[in-house]
Short mmCIF file of C-alpha atoms and ligand atoms in Angstrom, two decimals:
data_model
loop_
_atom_site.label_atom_id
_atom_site.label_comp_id
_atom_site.label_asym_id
_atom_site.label_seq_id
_atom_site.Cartn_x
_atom_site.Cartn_y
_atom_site.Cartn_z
CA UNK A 956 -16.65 41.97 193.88
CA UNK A 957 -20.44 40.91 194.56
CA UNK A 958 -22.05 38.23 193.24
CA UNK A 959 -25.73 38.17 193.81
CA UNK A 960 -27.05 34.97 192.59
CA UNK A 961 -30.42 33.26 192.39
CA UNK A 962 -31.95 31.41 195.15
CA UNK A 963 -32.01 27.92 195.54
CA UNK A 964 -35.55 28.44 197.27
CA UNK A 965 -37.32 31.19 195.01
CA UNK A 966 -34.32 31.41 192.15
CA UNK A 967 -35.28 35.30 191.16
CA UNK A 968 -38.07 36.13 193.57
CA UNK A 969 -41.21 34.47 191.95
CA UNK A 970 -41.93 32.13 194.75
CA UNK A 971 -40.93 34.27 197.77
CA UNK A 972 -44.11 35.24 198.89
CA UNK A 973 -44.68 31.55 200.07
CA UNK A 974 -43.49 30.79 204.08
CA UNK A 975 -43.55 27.34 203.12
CA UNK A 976 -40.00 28.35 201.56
CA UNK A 977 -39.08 31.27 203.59
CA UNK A 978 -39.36 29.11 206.43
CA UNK A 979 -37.23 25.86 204.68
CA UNK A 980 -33.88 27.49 205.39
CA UNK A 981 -31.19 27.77 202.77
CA UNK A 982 -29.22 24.67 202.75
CA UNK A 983 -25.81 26.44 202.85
CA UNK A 984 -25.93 29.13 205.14
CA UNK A 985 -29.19 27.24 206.88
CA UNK A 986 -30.86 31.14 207.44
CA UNK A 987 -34.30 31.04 207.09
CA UNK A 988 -36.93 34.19 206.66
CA UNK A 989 -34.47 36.55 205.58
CA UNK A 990 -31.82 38.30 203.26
CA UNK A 991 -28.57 38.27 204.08
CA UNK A 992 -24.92 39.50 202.39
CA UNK A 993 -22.44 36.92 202.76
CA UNK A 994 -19.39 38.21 203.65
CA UNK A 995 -15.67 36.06 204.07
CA UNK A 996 -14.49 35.66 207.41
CA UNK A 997 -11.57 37.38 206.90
CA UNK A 998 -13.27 40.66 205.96
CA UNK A 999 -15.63 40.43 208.66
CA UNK A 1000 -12.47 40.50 211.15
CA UNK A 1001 -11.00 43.14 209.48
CA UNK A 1002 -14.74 45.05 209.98
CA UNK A 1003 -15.36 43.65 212.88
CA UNK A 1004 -18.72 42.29 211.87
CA UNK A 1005 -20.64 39.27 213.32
CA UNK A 1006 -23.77 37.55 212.00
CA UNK A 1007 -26.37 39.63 212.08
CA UNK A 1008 -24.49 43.18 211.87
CA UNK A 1009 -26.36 45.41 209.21
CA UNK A 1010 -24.15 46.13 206.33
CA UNK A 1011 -24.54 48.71 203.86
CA UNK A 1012 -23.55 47.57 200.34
CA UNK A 1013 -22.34 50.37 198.27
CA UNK A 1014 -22.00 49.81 194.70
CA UNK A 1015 -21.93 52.86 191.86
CA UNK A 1016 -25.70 52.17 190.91
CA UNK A 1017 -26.86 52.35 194.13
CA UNK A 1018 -26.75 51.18 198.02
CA UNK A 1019 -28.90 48.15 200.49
CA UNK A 1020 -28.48 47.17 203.78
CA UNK A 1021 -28.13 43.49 204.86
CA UNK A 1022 -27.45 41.74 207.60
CA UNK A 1023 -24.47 39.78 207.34
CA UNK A 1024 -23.19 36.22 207.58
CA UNK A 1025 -19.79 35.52 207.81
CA UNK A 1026 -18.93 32.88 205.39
CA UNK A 1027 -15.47 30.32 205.62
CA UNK A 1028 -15.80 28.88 202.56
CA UNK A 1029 -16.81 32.73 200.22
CA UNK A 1030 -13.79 33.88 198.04
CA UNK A 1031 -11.74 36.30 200.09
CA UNK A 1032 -12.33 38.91 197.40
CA UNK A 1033 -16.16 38.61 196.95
CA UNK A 1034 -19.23 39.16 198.94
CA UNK A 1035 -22.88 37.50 198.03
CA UNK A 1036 -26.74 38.50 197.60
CA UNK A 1037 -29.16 35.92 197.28
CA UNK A 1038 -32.10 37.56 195.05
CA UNK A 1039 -35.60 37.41 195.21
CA UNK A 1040 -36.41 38.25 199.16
CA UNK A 1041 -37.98 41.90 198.46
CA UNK A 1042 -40.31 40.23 196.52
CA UNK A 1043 -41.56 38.55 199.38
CA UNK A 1044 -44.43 40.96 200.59
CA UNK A 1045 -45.19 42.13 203.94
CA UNK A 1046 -47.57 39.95 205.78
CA UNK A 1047 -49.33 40.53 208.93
CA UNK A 1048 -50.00 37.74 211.71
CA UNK A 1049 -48.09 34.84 212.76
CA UNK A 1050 -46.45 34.75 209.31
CA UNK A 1051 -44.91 38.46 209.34
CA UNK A 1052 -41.55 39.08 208.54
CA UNK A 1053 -39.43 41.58 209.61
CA UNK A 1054 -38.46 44.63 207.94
CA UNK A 1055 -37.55 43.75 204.28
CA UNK A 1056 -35.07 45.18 201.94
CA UNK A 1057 -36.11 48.69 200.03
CA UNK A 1058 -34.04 47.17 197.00
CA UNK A 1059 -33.54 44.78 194.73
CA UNK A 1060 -30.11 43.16 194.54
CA UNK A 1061 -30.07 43.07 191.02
CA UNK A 1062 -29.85 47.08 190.94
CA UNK A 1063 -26.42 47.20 192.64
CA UNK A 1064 -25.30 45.45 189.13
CA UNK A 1065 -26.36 48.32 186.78
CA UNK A 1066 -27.11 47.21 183.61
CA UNK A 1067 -23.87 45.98 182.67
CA UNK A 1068 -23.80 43.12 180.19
CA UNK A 1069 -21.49 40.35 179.54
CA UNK A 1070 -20.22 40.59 175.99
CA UNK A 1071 -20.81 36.82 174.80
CA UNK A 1072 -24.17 36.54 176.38
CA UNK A 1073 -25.26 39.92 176.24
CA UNK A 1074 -27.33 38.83 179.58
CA UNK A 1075 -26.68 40.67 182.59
CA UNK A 1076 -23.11 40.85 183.77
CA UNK A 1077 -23.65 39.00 187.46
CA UNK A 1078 -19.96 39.83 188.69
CA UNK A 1079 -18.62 42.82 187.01
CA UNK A 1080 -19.46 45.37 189.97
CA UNK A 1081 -17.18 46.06 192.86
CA UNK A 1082 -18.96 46.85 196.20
CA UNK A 1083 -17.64 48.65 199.63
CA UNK A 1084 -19.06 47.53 202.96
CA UNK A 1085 -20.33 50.02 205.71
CA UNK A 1086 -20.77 49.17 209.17
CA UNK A 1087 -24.60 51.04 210.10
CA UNK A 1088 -24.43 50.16 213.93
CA UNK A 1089 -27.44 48.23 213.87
CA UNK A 1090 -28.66 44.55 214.36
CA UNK A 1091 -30.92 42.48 212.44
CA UNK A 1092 -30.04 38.83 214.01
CA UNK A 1093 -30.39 36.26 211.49
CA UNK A 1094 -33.08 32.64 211.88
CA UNK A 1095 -29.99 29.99 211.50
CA UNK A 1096 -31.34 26.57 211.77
CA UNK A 1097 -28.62 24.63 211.93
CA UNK A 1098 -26.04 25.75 214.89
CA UNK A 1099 -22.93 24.27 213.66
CA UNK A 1100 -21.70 22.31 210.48
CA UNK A 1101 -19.06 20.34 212.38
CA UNK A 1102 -19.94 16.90 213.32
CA UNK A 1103 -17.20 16.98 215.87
CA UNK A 1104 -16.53 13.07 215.34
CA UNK A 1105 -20.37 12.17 215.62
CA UNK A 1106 -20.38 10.92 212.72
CA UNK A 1107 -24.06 11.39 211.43
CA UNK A 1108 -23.61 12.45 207.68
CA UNK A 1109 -20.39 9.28 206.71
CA UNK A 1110 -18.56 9.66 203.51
CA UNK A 1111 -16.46 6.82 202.10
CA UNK A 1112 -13.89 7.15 199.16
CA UNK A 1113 -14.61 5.77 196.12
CA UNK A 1114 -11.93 2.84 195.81
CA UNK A 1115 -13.40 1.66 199.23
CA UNK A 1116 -17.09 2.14 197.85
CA UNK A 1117 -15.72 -0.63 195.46
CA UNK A 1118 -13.37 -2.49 197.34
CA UNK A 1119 -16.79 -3.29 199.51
CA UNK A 1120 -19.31 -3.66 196.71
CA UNK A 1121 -17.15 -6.24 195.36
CA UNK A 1122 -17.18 -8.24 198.16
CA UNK A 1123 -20.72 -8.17 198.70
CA UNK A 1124 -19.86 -6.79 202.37
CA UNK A 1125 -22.96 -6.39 204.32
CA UNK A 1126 -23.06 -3.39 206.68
CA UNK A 1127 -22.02 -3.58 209.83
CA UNK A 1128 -24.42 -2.37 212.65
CA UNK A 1129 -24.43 -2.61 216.04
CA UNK A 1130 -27.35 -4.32 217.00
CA UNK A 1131 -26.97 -3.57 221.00
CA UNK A 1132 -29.19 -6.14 222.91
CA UNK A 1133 -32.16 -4.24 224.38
CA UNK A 1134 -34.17 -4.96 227.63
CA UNK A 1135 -37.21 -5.32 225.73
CA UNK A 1136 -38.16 -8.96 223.92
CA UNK A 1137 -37.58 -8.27 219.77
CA UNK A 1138 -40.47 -6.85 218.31
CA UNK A 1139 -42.30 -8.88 215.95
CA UNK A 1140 -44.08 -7.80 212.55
CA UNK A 1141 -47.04 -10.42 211.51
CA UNK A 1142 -47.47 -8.47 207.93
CA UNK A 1143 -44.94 -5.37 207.26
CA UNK A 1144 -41.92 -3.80 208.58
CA UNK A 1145 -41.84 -0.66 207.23
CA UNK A 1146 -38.58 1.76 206.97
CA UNK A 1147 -36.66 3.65 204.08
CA UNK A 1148 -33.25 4.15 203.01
CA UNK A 1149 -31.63 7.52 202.05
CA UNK A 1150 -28.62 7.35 199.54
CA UNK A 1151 -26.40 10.43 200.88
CA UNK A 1152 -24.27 10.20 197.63
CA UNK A 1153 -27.62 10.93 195.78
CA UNK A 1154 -28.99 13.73 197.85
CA UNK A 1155 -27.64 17.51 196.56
CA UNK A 1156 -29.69 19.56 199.57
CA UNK A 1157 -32.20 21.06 197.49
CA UNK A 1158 -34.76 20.81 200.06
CA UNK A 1159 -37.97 19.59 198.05
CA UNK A 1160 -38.23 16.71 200.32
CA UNK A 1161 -38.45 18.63 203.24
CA UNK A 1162 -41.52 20.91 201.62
CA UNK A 1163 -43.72 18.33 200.53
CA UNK A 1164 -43.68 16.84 203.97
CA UNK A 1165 -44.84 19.80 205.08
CA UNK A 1166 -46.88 20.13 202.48
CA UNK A 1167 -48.48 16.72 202.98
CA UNK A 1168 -48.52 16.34 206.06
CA UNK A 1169 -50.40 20.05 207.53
CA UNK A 1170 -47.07 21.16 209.00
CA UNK A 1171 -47.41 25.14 210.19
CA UNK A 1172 -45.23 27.74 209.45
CA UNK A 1173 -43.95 29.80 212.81
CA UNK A 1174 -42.37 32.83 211.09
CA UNK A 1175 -39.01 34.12 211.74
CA UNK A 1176 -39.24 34.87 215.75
CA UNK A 1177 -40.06 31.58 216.71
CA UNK A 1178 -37.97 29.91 213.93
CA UNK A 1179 -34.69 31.77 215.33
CA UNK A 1180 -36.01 30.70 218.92
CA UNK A 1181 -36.32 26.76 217.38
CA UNK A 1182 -39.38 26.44 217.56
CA UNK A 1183 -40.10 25.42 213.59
CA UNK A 1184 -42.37 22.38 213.27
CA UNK A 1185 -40.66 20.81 210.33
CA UNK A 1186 -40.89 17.13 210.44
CA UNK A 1187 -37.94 16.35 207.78
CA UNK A 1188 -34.95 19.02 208.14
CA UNK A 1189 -32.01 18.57 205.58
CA UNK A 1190 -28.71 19.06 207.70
CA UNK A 1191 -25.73 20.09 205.78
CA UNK A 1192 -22.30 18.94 207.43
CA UNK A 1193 -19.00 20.32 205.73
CA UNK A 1194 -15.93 18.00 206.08
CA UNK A 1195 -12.45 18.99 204.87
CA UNK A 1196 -10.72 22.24 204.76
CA UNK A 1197 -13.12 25.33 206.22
CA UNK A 1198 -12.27 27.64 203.19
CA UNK A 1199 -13.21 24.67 200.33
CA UNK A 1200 -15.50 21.84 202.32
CA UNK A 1201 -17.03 18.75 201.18
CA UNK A 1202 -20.22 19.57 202.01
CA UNK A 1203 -22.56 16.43 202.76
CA UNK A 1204 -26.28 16.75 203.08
CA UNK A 1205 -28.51 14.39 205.41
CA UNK A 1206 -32.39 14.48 205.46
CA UNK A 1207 -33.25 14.09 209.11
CA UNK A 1208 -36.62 12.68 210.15
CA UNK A 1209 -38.14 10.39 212.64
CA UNK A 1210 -35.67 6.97 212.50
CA UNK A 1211 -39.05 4.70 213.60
CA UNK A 1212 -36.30 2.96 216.35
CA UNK A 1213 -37.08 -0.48 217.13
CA UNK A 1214 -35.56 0.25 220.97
CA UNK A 1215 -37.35 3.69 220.85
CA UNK A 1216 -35.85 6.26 223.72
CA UNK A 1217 -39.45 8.60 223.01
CA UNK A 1218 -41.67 5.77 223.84
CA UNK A 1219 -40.74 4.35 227.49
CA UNK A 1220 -40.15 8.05 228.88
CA UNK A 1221 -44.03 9.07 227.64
CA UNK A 1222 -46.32 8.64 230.68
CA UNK A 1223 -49.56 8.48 228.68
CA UNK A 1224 -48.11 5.97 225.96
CA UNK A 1225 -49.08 8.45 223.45
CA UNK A 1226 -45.87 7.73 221.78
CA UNK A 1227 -45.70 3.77 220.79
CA UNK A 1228 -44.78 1.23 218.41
CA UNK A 1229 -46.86 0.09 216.01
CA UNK A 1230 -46.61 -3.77 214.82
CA UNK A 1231 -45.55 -2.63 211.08
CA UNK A 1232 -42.77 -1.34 212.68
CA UNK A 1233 -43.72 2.63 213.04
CA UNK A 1234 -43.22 4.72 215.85
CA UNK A 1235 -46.94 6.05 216.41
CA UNK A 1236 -48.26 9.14 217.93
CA UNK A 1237 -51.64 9.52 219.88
CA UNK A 1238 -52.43 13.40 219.42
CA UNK A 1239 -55.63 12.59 221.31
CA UNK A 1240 -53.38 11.27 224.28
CA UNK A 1241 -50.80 13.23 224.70
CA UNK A 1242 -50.43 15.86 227.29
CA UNK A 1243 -47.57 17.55 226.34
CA UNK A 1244 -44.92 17.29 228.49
CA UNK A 1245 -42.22 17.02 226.23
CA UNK A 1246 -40.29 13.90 227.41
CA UNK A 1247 -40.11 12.11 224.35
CA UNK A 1248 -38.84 14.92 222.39
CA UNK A 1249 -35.91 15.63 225.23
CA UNK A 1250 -35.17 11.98 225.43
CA UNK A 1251 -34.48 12.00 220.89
CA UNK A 1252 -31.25 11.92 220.14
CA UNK A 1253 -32.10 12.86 216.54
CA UNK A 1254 -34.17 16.11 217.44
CA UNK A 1255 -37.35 15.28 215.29
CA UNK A 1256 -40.00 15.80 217.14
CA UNK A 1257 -41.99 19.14 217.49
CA UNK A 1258 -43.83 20.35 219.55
CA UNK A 1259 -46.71 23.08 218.93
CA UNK A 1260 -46.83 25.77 220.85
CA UNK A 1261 -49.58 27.62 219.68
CA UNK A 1262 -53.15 27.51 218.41
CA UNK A 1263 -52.33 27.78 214.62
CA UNK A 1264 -54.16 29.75 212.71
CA UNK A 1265 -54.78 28.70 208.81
CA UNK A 1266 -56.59 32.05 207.20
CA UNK A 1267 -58.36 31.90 203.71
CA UNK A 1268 -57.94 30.67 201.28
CA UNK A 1269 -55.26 28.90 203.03
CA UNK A 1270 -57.22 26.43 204.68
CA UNK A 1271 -58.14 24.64 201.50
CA UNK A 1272 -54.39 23.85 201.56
CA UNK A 1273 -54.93 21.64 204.20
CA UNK A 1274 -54.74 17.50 203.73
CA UNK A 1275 -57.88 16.28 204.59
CA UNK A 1276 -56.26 12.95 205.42
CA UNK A 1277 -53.86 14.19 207.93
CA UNK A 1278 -55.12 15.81 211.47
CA UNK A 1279 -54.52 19.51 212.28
CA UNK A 1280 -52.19 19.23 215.45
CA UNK A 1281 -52.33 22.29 217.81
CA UNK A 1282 -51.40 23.60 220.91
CA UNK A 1283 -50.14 21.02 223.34
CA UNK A 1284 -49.54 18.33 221.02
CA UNK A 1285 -46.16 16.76 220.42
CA UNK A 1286 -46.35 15.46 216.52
CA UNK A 1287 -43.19 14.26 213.90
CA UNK A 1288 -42.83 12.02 210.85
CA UNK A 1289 -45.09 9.20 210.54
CA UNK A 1290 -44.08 8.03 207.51
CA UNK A 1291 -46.83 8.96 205.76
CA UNK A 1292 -48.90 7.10 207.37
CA UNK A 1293 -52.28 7.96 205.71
CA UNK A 1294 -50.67 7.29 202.33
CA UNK A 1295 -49.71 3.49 203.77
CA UNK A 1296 -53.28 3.08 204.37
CA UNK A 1297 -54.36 3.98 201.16
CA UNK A 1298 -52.20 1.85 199.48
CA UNK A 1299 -52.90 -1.09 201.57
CA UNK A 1300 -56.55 -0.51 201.35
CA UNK A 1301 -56.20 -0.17 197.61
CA UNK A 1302 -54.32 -3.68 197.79
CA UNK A 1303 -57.23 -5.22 199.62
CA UNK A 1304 -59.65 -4.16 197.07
CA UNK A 1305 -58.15 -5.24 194.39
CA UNK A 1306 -57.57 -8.06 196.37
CA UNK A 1307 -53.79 -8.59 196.22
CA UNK A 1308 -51.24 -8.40 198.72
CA UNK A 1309 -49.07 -4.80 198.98
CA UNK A 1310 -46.65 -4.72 196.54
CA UNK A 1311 -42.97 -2.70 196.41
CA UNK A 1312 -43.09 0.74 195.39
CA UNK A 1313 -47.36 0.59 196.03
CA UNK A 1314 -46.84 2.97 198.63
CA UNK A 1315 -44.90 6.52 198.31
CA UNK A 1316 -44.07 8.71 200.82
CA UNK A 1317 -44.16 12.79 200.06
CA UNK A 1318 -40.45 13.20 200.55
CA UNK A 1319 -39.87 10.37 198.14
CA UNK A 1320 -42.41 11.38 195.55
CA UNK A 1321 -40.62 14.86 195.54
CA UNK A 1322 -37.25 14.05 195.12
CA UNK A 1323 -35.62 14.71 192.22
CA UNK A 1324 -32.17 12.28 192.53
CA UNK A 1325 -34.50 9.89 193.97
CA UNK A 1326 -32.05 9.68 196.67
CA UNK A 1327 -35.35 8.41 199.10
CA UNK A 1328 -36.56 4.31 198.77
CA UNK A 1329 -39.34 3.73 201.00
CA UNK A 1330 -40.78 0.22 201.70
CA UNK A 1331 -41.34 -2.75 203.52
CA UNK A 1332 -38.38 -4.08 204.99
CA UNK A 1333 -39.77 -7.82 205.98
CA UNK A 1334 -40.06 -8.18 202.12
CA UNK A 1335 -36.02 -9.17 201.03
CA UNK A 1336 -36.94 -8.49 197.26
CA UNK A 1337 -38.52 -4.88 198.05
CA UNK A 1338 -36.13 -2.10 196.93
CA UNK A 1339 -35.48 -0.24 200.45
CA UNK A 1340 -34.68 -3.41 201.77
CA UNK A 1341 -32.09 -4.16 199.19
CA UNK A 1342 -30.64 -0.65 199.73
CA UNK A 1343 -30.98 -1.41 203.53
CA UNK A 1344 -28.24 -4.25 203.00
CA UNK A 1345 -26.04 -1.84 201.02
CA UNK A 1346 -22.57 -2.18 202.07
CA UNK A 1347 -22.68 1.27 202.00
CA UNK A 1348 -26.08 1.31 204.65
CA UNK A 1349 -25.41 2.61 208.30
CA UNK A 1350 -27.63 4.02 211.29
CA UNK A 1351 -26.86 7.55 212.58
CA UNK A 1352 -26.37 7.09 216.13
CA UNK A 1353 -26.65 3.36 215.91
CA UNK A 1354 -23.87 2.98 218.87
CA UNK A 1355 -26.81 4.11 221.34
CA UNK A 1356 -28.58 0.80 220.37
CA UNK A 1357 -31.88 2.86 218.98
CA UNK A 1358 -32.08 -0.07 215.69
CA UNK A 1359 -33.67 2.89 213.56
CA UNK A 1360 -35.54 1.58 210.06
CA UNK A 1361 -33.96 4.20 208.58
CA UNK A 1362 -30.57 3.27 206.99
CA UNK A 1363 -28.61 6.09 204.86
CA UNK A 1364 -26.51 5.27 202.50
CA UNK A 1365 -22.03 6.83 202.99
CA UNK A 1366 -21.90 9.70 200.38
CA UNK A 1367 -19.05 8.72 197.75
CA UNK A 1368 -16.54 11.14 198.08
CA UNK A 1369 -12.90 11.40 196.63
CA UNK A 1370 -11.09 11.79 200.13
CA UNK A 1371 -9.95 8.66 202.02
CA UNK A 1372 -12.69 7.40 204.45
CA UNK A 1373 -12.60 8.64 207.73
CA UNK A 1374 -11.55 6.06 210.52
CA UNK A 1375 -15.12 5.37 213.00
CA UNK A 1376 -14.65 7.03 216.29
S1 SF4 B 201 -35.49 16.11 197.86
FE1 SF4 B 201 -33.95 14.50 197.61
S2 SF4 B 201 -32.11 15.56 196.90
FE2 SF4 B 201 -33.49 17.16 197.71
S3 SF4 B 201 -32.83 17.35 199.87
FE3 SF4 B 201 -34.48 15.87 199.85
S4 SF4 B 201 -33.44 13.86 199.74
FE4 SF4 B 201 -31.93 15.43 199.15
#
């Protein structure tokens, strides 16, 4: 049976001419600049198909070819068609995409409607799959869902949620002592909390960073290589069963560590911490050689490899605030950082100190759950750094001592909490 649905990114086609989305990959499958047919594992044994293999979908109305991805979790009866991607028109430059499909999705259905609705019937038709021969390898962002006992996205059940909130328990982090003497902050501290229970993966977060914040798009080649410059990625880790996962989604950004492994390893200082508490970046500095962004652990900074290009109109896209980063620069989250100037330079002229919630980052403006509290974190009252005490609050990675300000917040889930490794 197929099911071709809409996307989550362009839901029938009407925004897939923009690479802003083509490049955000789909926060299921994590492909980015493509279409795809999803097909169940099971059937791609019996077909012998791997990701990537060009399928030809044969329905009675008519006939596509896909490349597939090979789904654990799809019904072992179905197959699925996100719509939308041949509206996405063929674009030359850094920004082309390969060959796109001659067809619509929607076609394969026929015009057969569903008698209460009378709207088209999305799973009435029953497909065959062909094998062509050919490869079209897909741009997966993400290379595994399996934490493999790291740990990053945590889940806790909901009697435990309780248990905890009723007795006010305070997380428990493992503050590692450092080398270094404690930083201190004279005015701000600033840092943000991400409630994993609120996010649902849609992704807006990760486009209006890019959006705010001048990030380039590098187009399917260089995304499948790794090379995308996206400063906020939104992870997707399935726990559970393979064939019906708890799927938990995890905005990743820059954790602005206290004891930060980018900064001693950077022979210029170009990376450095500021005294609110950020982890700065001197574009003017740096030289490139990559150390900081080998010695992350979380994998957020980028580093641009070409001389971007921003053709018109497109350059009146651009954030006059923010600088245009090119070749030879390392660059990643800053937390906004010309939006905390703004709002602490509107504070001084209305001559008041900063208060909570003056400042909003992108990603937090965007999101719809509100599942993203920014704020200063030497203010107790402040909302992020109420949520930063949560007895739900933890640090991905916080055994390697990095003290990020970024504290998420354990998705509620109905399974028993997992035991810490
Ligand atoms: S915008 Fe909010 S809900 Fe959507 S992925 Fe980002 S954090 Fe999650």
């Amino acid at each position: 049976m197929l099911l071709a649905y809409p996307s989550l990114r362009w839901y029938d086609g009407r925004g897939a001419s923009r690479s802003w989305l083509q490049e955000a990959p789909d926060p299921v499958t994590q492909v980015a600049w493509d279409g795809w047919v999803e097909v169940p594992r099971a059937a791609a044994a019996r077909l012998g198909v791997a990701n990537g293999d060009v399928l030809r979908v044969v329905s009675p109305h008519g006939s596509l070819e896909l490349p597939a991805y090979v789904s654990d979790s799809l019904h072992p009866d179905a197959v699925a068609i996100p719509i939308g991607q041949h509206y996405a028109p063929y674009q030359t430059g850094r920004y082309v995409r390969p060959e796109a499909g001659p067809m619509n999705p929607l076609a394969l259905l026929g015009s057969t409607t569903d008698p209460v609705s009378g709207g088209l019937a999305f799973l009435a038709v029953r497909v065959t799959l062909e094998k062509t021969g050919r490869r079209r390898p897909l741009a997966i962002l993400q290379a595994t869902h399996d934490q493999d006992q790291r740990e990053i996205a945590q889940e806790l059940d909901l009697a435990a949620a309780r248990e905890l909130e009723l007795r006010g328990h305070a997380p428990d982090h493992a503050n590692l002592p450092s080398l270094y003497p404690d930083p201190v902050y004279p005015n701000h501290r600033w840092g943000m909390s991400i409630d994993l229970d609120a996010c649902i993966g849609c992704s807006a977060c990760m486009i209006a960073c890019q959006a705010e914040n001048n990030v380039a798009v590098v187009g399917k080649p260089q995304a499948a290589y790794g090379r995308q410059m996206h400063w906020l990625r939104v992870e997707r880790w399935a726990e559970g069963a393979a064939d019906h996962p708890r799927n938990i989604f995890l905005p990743m950004l820059c954790q602005h560590c206290e004891v930060a492994p980018c900064e001693p390893v950077c022979p210029v200082f170009a990376a450095y911490r500021t005294d609110e508490g950020l982890n700065g970046q001197v574009y003017n500095r740096c030289v490139g050689t990559r150390y900081c962004g080998n010695n992350c652990p979380y994998e957020v900074r980028r580093f641009n490899w070409f001389w971007w290009e921003w053709p018109a109109p497109l350059e009146v896209q651009l954030n006059p605030d923010v600088t245009v980063r090119q070749l030879g620069v390392m660059e990643k989250c800053t937390m906004c950082l010309q939006r905390i100037i703004a709002g602490k330079d509107r504070a001084r002229g209305e001559n008041r100190a900063v208060r909570d919630g003056d400042i909003v980052t992108a990603c937090q403006q965007t999101c719809p759950t509100q599942a993203i509290t920014f704020g200063d974190l030497k203010d107790g009252a402040s909302r992020a750094s109420k949520l930063a005490r949560s007895p739900r609050g933890y640090h991905v990675f916080e055994e390697l001592g990095t003290r990020p300000a970024i504290t998420y917040l354990k998705k509620v889930t109905r399974a028993p909490e997992r035991a810490r490794g």
